[in-house]
XYZ file of C-alpha atoms in Angstrom:
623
model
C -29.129 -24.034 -35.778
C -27.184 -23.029 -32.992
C -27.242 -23.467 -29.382
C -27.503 -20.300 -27.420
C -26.084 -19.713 -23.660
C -27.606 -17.102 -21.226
C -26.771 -14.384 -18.652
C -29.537 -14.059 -15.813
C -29.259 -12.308 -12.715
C -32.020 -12.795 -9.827
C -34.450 -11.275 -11.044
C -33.717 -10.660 -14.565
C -31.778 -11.678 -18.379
C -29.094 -9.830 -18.454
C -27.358 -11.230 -22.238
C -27.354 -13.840 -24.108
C -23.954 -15.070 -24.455
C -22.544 -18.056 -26.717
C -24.085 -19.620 -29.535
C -23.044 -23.099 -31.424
C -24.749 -23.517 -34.914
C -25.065 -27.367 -34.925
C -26.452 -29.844 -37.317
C -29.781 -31.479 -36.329
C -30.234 -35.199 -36.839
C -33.578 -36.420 -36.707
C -35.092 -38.340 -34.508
C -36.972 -40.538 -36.539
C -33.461 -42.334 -37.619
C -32.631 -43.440 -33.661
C -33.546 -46.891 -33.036
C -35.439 -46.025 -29.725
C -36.290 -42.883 -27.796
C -32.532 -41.999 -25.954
C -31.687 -43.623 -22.472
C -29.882 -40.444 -21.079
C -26.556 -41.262 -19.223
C -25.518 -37.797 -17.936
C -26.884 -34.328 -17.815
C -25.048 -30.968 -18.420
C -27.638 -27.312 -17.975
C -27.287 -23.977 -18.068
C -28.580 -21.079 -17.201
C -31.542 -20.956 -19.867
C -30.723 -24.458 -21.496
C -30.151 -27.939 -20.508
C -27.898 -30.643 -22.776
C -27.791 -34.580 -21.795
C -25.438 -37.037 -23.154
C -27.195 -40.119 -23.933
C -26.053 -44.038 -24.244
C -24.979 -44.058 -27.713
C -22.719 -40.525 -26.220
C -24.625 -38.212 -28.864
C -26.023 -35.031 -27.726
C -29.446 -33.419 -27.326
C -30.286 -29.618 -26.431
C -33.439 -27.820 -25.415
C -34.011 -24.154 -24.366
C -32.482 -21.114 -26.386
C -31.696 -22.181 -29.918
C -30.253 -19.616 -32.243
C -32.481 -19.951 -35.253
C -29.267 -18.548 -37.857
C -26.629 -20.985 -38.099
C -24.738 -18.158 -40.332
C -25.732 -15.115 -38.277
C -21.924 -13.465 -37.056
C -21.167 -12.563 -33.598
C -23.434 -9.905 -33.143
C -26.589 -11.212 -33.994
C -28.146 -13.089 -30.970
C -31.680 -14.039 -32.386
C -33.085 -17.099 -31.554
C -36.254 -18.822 -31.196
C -36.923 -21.309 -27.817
C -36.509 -24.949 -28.455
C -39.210 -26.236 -26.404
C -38.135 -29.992 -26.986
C -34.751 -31.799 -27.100
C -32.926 -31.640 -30.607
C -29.981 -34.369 -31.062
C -26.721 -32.409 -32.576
C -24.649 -34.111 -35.085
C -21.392 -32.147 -35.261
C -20.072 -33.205 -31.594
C -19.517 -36.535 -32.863
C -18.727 -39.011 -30.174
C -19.214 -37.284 -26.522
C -17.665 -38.867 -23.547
C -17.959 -36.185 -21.074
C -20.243 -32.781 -21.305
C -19.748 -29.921 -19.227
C -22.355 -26.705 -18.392
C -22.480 -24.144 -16.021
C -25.529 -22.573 -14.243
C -23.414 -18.853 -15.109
C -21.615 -19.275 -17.876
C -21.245 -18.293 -21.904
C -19.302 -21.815 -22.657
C -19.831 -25.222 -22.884
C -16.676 -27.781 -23.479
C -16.758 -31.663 -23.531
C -14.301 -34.457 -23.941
C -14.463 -36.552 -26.774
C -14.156 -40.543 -27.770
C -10.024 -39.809 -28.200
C -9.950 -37.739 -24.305
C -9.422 -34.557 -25.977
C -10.888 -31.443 -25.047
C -12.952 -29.116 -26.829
C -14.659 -26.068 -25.990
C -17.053 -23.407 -27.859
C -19.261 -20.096 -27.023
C -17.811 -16.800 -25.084
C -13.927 -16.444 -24.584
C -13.689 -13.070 -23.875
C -10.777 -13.924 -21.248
C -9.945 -17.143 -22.842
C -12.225 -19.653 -21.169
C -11.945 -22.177 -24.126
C -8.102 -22.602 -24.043
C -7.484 -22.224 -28.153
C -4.770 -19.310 -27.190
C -7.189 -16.627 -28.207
C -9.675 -14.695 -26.711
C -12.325 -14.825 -29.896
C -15.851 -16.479 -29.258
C -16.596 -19.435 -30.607
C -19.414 -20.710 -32.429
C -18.381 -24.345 -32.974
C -16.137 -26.252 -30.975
C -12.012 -25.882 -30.737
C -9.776 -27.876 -28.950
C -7.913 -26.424 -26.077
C -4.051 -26.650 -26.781
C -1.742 -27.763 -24.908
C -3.644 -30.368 -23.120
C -3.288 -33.820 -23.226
C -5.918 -36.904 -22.791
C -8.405 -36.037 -19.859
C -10.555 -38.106 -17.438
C -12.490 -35.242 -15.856
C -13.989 -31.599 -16.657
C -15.597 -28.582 -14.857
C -16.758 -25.512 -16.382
C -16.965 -22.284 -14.073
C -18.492 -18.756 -15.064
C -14.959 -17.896 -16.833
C -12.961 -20.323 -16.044
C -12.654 -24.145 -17.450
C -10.570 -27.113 -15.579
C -9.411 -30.747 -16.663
C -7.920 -33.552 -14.152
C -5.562 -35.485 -17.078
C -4.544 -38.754 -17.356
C -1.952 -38.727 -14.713
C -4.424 -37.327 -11.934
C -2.984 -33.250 -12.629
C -5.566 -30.285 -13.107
C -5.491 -27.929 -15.564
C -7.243 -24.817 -15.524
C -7.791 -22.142 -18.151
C -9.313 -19.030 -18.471
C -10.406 -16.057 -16.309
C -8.113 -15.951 -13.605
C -8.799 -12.493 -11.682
C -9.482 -14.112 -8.230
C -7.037 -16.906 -8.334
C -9.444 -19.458 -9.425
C -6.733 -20.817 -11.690
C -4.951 -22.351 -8.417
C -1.446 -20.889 -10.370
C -0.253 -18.937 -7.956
C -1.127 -15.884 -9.795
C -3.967 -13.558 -11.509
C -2.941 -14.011 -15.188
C -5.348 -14.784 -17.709
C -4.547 -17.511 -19.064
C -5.616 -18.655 -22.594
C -4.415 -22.146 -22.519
C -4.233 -24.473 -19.533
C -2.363 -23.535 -16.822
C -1.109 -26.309 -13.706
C -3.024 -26.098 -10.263
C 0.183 -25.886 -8.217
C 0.694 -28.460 -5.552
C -2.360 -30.300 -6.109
C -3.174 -33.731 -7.559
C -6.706 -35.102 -7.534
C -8.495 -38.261 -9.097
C -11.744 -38.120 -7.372
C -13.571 -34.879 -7.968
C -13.405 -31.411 -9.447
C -15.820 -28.369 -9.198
C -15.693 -24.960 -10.089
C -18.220 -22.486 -9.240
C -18.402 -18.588 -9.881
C -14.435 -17.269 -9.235
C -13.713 -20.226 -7.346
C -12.578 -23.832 -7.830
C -12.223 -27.128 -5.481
C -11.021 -30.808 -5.708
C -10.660 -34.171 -3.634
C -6.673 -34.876 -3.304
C -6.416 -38.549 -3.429
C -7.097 -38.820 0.247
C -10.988 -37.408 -0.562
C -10.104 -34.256 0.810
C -11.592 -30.933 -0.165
C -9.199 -28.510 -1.459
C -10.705 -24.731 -2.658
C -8.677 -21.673 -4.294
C -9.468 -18.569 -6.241
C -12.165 -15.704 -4.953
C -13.410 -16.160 -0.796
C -15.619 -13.150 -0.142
C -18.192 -15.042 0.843
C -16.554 -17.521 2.526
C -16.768 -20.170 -0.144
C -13.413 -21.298 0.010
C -14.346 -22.778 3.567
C -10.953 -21.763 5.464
C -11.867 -19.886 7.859
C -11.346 -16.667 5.972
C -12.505 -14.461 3.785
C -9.063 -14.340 2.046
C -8.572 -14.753 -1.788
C -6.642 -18.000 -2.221
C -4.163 -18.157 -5.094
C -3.163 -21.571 -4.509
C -5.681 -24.736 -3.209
C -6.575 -24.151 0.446
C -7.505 -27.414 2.724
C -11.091 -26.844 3.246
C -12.202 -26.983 7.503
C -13.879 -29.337 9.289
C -14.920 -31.229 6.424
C -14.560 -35.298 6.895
C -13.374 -37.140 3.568
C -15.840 -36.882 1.061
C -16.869 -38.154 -2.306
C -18.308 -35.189 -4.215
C -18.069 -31.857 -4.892
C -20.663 -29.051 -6.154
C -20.137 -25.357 -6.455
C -22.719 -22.570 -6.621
C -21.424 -18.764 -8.165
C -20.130 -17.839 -4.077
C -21.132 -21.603 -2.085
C -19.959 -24.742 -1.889
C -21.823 -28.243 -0.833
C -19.524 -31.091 -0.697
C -21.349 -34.978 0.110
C -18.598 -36.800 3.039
C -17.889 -40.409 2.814
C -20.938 -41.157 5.061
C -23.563 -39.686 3.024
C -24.165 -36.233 4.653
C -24.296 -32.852 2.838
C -22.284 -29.954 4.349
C -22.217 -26.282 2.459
C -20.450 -23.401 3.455
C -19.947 -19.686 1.806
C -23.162 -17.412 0.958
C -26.305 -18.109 2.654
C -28.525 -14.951 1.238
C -31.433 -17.281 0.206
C -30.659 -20.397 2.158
C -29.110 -22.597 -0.186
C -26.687 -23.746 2.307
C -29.678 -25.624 3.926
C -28.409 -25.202 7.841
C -31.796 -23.479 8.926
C -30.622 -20.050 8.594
C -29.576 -17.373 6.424
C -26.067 -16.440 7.762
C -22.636 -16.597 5.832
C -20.664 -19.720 7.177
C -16.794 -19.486 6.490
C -16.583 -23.068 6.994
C -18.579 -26.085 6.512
C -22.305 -26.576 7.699
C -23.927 -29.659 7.751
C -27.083 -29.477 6.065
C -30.319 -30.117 7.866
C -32.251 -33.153 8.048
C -30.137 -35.214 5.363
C -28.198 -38.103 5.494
C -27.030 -41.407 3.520
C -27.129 -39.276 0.205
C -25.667 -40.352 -3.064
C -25.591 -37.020 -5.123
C -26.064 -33.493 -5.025
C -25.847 -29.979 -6.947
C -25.630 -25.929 -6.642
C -26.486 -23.145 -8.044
C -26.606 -19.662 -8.016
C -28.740 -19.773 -5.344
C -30.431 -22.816 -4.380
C -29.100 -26.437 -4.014
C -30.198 -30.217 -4.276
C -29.527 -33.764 -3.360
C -30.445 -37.130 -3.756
C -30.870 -38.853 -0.802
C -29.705 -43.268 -1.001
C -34.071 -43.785 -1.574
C -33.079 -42.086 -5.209
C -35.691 -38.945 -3.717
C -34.731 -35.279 -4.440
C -34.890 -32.503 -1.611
C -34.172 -28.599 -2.618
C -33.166 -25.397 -0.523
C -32.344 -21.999 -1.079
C -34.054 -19.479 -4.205
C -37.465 -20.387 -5.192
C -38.420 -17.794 -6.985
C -39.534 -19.781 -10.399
C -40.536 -22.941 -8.574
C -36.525 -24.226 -8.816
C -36.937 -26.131 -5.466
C -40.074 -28.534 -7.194
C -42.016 -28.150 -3.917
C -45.020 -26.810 -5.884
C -44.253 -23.050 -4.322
C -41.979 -19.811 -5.038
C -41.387 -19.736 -1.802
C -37.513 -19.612 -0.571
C -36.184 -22.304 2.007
C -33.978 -22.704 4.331
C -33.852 -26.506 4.719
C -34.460 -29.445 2.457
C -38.048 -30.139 1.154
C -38.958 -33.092 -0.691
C -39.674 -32.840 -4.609
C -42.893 -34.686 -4.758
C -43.658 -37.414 -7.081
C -40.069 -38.394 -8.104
C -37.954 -41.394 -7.512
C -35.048 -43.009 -8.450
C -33.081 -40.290 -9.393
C -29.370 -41.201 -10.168
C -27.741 -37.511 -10.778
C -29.381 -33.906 -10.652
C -27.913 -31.002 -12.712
C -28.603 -27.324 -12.008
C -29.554 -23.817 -14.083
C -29.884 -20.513 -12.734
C -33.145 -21.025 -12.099
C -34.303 -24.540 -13.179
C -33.177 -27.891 -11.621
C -32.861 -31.203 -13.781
C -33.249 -34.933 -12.510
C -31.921 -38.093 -13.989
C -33.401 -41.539 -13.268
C -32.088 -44.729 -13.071
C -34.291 -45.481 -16.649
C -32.800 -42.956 -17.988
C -35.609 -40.792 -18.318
C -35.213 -36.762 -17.078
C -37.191 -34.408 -15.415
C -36.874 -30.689 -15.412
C -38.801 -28.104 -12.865
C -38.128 -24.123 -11.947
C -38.414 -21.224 -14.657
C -38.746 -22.193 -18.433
C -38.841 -18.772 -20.606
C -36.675 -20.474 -22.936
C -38.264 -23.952 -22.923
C -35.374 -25.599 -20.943
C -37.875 -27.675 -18.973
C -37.892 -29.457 -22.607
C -41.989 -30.009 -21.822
C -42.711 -28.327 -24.945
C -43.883 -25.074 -23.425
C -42.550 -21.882 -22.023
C -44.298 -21.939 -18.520
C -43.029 -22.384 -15.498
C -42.878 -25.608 -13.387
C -43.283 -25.592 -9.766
C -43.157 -29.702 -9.887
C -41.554 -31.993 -12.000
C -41.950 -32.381 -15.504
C -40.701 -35.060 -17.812
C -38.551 -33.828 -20.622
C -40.490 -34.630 -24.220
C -37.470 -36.736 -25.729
C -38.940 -37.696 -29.380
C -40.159 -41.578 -29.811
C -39.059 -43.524 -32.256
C -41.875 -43.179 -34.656
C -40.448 -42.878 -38.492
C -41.813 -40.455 -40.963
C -45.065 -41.489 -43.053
C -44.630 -43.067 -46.347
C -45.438 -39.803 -48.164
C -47.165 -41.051 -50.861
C -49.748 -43.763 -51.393
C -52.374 -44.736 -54.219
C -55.669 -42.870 -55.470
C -57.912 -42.947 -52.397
C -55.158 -44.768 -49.879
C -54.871 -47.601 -52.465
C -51.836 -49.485 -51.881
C -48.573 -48.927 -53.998
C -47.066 -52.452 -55.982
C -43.768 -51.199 -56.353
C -41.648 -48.094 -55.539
C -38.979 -47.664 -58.365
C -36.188 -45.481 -57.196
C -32.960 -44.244 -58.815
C -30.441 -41.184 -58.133
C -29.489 -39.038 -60.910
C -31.376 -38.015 -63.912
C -33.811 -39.737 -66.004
C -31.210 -39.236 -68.872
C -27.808 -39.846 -69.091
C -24.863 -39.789 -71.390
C -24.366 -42.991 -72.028
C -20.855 -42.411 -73.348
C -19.521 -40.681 -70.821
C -21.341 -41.992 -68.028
C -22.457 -38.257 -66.733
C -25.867 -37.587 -65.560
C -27.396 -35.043 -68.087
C -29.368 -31.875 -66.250
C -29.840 -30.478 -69.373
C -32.349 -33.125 -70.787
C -33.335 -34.337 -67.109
C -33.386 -33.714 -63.461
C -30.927 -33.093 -60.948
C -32.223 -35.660 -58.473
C -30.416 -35.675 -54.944
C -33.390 -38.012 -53.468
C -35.430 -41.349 -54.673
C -38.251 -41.221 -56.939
C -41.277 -42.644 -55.217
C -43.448 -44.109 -58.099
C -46.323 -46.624 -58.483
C -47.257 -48.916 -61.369
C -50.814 -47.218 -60.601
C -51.676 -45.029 -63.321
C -54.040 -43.357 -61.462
C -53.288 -40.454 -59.832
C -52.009 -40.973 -56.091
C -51.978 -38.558 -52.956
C -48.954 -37.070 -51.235
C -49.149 -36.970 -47.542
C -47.013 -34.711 -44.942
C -44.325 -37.429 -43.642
C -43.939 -35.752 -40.931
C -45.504 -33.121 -38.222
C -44.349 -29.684 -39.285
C -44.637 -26.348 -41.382
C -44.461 -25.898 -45.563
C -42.241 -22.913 -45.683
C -42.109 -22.652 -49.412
C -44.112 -23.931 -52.816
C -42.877 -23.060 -56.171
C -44.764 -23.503 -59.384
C -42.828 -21.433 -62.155
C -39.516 -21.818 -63.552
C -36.947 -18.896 -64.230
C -38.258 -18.148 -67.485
C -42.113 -19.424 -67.998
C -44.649 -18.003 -65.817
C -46.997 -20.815 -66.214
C -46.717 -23.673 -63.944
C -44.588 -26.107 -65.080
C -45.008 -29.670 -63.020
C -40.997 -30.097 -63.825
C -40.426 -26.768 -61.263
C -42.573 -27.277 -58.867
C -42.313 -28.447 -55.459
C -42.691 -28.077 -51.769
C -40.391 -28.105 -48.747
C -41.733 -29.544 -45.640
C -39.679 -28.460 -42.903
C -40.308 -31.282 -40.262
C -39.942 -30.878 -36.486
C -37.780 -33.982 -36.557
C -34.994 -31.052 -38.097
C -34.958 -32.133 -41.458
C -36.154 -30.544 -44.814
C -38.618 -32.588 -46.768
C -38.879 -31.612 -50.657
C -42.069 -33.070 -51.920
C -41.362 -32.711 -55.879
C -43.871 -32.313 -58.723
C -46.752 -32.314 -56.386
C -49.739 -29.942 -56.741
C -50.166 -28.874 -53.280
C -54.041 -27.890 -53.546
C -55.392 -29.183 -50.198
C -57.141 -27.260 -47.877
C -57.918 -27.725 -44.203
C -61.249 -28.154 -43.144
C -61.665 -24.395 -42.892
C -60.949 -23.919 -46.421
C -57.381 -22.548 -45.790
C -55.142 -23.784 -48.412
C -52.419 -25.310 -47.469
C -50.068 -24.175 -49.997
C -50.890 -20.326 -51.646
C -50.181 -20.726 -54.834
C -50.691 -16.862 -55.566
C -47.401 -16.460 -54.285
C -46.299 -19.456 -55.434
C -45.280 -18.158 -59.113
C -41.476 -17.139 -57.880
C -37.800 -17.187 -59.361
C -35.487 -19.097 -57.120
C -34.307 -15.606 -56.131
C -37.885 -14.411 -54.977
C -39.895 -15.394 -51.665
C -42.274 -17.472 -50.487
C -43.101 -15.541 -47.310
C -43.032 -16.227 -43.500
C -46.656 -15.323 -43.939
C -47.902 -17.919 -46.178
C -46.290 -20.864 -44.188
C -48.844 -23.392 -42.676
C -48.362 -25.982 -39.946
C -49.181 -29.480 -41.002
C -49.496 -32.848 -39.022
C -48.079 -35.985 -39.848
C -50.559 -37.894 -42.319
C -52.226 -34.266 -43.713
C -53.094 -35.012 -47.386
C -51.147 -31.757 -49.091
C -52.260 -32.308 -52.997
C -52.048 -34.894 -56.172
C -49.354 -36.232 -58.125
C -50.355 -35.247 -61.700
C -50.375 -37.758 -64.529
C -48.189 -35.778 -66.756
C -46.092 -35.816 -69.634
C -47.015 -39.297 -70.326
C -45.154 -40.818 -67.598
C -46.398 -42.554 -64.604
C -47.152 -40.510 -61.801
C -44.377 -39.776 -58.912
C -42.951 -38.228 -56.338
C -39.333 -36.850 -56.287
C -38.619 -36.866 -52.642
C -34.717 -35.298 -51.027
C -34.637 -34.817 -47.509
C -31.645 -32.793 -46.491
C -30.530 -32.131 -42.764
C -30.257 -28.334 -42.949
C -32.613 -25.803 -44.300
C -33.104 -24.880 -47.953
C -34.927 -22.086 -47.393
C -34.204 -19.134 -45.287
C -36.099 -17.241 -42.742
C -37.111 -14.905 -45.689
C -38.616 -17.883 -47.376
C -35.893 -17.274 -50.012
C -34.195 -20.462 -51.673
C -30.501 -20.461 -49.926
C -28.357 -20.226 -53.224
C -26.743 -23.327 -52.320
C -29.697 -25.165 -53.221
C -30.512 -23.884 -56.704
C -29.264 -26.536 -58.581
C -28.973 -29.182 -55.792
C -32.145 -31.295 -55.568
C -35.027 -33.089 -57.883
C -37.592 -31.662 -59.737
C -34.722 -28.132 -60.869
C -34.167 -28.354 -64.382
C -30.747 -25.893 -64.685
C -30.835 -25.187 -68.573
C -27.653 -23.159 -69.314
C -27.745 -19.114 -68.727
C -30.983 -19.342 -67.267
C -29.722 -20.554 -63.474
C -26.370 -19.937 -61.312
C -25.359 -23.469 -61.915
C -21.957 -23.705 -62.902
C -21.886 -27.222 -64.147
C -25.047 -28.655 -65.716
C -23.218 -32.138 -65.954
C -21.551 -34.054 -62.935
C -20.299 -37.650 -62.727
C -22.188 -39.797 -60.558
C -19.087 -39.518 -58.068
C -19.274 -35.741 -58.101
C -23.154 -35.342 -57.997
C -23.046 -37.869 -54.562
C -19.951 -35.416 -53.310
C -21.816 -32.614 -54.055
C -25.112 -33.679 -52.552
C -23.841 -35.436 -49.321
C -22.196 -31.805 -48.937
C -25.162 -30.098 -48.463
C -26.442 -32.356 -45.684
C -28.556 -34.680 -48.197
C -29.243 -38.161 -46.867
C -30.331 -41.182 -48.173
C -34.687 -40.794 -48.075
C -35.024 -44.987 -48.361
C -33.432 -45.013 -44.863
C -36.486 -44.131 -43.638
C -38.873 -46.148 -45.431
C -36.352 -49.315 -46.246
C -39.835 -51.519 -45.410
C -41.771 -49.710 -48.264
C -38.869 -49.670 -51.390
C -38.059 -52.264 -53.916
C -35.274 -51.078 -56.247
C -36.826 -51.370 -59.732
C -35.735 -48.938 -62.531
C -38.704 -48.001 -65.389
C -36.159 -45.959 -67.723
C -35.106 -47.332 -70.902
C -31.664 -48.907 -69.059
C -32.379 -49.868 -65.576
C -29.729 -47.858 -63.240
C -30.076 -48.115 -59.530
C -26.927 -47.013 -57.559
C -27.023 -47.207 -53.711
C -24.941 -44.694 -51.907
């Protein structure tokens, strides 16, 4: 999957712009739901950084992880999603108008991903990105700022770095080069704040005082002018302040005492001074004081005043300013029913609240579910984002009418190996990348959806027998949580209580290069009884179970080829699969399978296994 990053104007989506595919991690596997520590949105997403510094996204997710530069389809992601292949994430940077997103990681580097059309991410190049690169050049950082096309770092010696678009000076080099790797802010050193908005970028010198350069039509540069500034400008009657926020042409800056003063454009009030004139220097914002935090955007701005309350100004036309209206203001009103708020973080069109509990809260437009509320509507008033809890998947299966299981045996490999040479033998057995989930109960239990989501493909034929075969078949349970379930050797012949089968087996009888399509696929909850394990073959009855953090099965409902020979219940008898190698060592086969995303399926029921082989010689590895 893939994050996606938007283009809207006023009153309209104009492109979509970056995408990162990322690996999901479930959930399920975090010990509690995530305290969130920071927050980083765009224009039709949002990101936070939570308190173990892992990730989550909601709001435009690319639903092709593979798909090349041109293809921008996606599907909403209407709750948060935790990404794996950030790693450790000190620092995470969005922009209400921008096509990137770069962060700092546990080491200080830098790394950046999405559009780079004029070399916003600092790799040297101008090719987009679709996972993330580390700017070169650029040493350990303590501070970054995305802007529409620009990026900028403060390093570890209090020196900014900027990189990127650079056609109104907002690169503070003296020039209007693009550059594509950082470039020095001339004269300036800060080590309190940095901002960058549209075409424009600002910082605190050590003495907490404003400095602006790059694009001033508008007046955002706060000089008095309406001069493009190649090189930082001393912002105007501005006192020493703390903080810094820029909109695409404004600029709100919060002064040692706690007031909030804007100056640039005014068109829709979001420099909060009662009016809706241009101010070349600062304004002090109406009716605020003793603030702690605040934010802009394209057109509307925030703070948090020292009570940990939010008041909005400026565009309202999706509900942005939480005041349970579209209508635009031109001073502060309060965001109802919302307190201690520690930081705010703002889209184009959607405003984001942090609490002290870490908890967030999302209001304004949501077409791309970046309220995170698990719908597409609007929000005129806060709305708490739908982080997952902590609840694990359901044991998925259990004895003949719920009886309880006695023991779960569980072993990886085959059931037969080559005893000489200590290689796991497909030809006679299985190629199990999973646990096998068995009961001393000979009669036949009941396999149960582990978790709430949608069966996007059932399989009851191998590639050269048309008649079921229990040894072929199985299921794959693609869970919200982001991981694939594969419920082996189960006969998925439940129905709901409409008669609707869960699983069709009339298009069931397919070769692992035919489909099972989009339009059989059924949603299932957690707990929905899908079928039987079948006493067969003399054996006890159980469940081969792999769970595997990416899909198996595209949006075609076609097996990805990967996958052909790379989970239980496949049976890859020479010339009549693609496998290449129907015998791995253990080593290999754990190489192989860890490869493809596979993870350990006793991790999530560790309270529910006992490691107890029933083969001939007991063999029970742990990875």
């Amino acid at each position: 999957m893939s994050v996606c990053v938007f283009f809207r104007g006023f009153r309209g989506l104009v492109a979509s712009l970056a995408c990162l595919p990322l690996l999901l991690l479930p959930a399920a596997l975090s010990a509690e739901t995530p305290r969130i520590v920071q927050l980083a949105v765009g224009n039709a997403f949002s990101c936070a950084l939570d308190s173990n510094e892992q990730v989550w996204c909601w709001g435009g997710i690319n639903v092709d992880a593979d798909s090349d530069e041109d293809d921008w389809d996606f599907e909403p992601h209407l709750t948060p999603v935790r990404f794996e292949r950030l790693g450790t994430v000190r620092v995470l940077a969005a922009h209400h108008d921008a096509g990137h997103i770069c962060m700092i990681n546990e080491f200080q580097r830098v790394f950046c991903w999405g559009w780079n059309n004029v070399g916003q991410l600092g790799d040297g190049t101008t090719t987009n990105r679709y996972t993330p690169v580390r700017v070169e050049g650029l040493g350990p950082a303590q501070a970054l700022v995305v802007g529409s096309n620009h990026s900028c770092a403060i390093d570890g010696r209090d020196r900014i770095f900027c990189w990127g678009s650079n056609s109104h000076g907002q690169l503070g080099d003296g020039t209007t080069e693009t550059r594509l790797t950082p470039s020095r802010v001339r004269v300036l050193r800060t080590g309190s704040a940095l901002a960058a908005g549209g075409a424009h970028t600002c910082a605190l010198d050590l003495d907490g005082r404003a400095h602006c350069w790059g694009w001033n039509g508008r007046g955002q540069i706060g000089d008095g002018s309406t001069e493009t500034r190649l090189t930082p400008e001393r912002v105007r009657n501005l006192a020493r302040s703390s903080m810094l926020s820029l909109g695409t042409s404004h600029s709100c800056a919060l002064d040692l005492s706690g007031h909030a003063n804007c100056w640039g454009w005014n068109q829709f009030g979001e420099l909060g001074d009662g009016t809706t004139e241009q101010r070349l220097t600062p304004a002090r914002v109406q009716n605020l004081w003793r603030n702690t935090s605040l934010a802009a955007s394209s057109g509307h701005s925030c703070a948090v005043t020292r009570h940990g309350r939010v008041r909005c100004w400026g565009w309202n036309w999706n509900g942005q300013l939480g005041d349970g209206t579209r209508a635009d203001r031109l001073a502060p009103v309060l965001v109802p029913n919302l307190d201690s708020v520690e930081e705010l973080s703002l889209g184009l069109a959607h405003t984001c609240a942090l609490t002290e509990e870490g908890r967030v809260f999302c209001w304004g437009w949501n077409q791309f579910g970046q309220l995170g509320d698990g719908t597409t509507e609007d929000r005129l008033t806060p709305v708490e984002v739908a982080f997952p809890t902590n609840e694990p998947p359901l044991f998925p299966i259990a004895g003949f009418d719920e009886n309880p299981i006695e023991r779960i045996n569980h072993c990886y490999g085959a059931h037969n190996r080559n005893h000489f040479e200590e290689r796991y033998n497909y030809i006679r057995g299985q190629y199990h990348t999973g646990v096998d989930l068995r009961t001393r109960d000979l009669n036949t239990p009941i396999v149960r959806a582990p978790v709430d989501g949608e069966i996007v493909y059932y399989r009851r034929r191998s590639n050269s027998d048309p008649n079921p075969d229990w040894n072929q078949t199985f299921a794959v349970l693609r869970g919200d949580d982001g991981h694939d379930y594969i419920l082996a050797h189960m006969n998925c012949n439940r129905t709901d209580d409409d008669g609707v089968p869960y699983c069709d087996e009339s298009r069931a009888m397919i070769t692992d290069t035919e489909a099972y399509p989009p339009e059989a696929w059924r949603r299932v909850e957690r707990g929905t009884v899908l079928g039987e394990v079948p006493n067969f073959q003399m054996q006890s009855p159980h469940l081969h179970l792999g769970v595997v953090t990416r899909p198996i099965v595209d949006e075609r409902g076609v097996l990805i080829s990967e996958f052909h020979c790379a989970f239980w219940a496949r049976i890859p008898f020479a010339g009549q699969t693609g496998c290449a190698d129907n015998n791995r060592t253990r080593p290999q086969a754990r190489r192989h399978a860890l490869n493809l995303g596979f993870i350990d399926p006793l991790s999530l029921y560790a309270e529910h296994t006992t490691c107890e082989c029933l083969y001939s010689e007991p063999y029970c590895p742990t990875w």
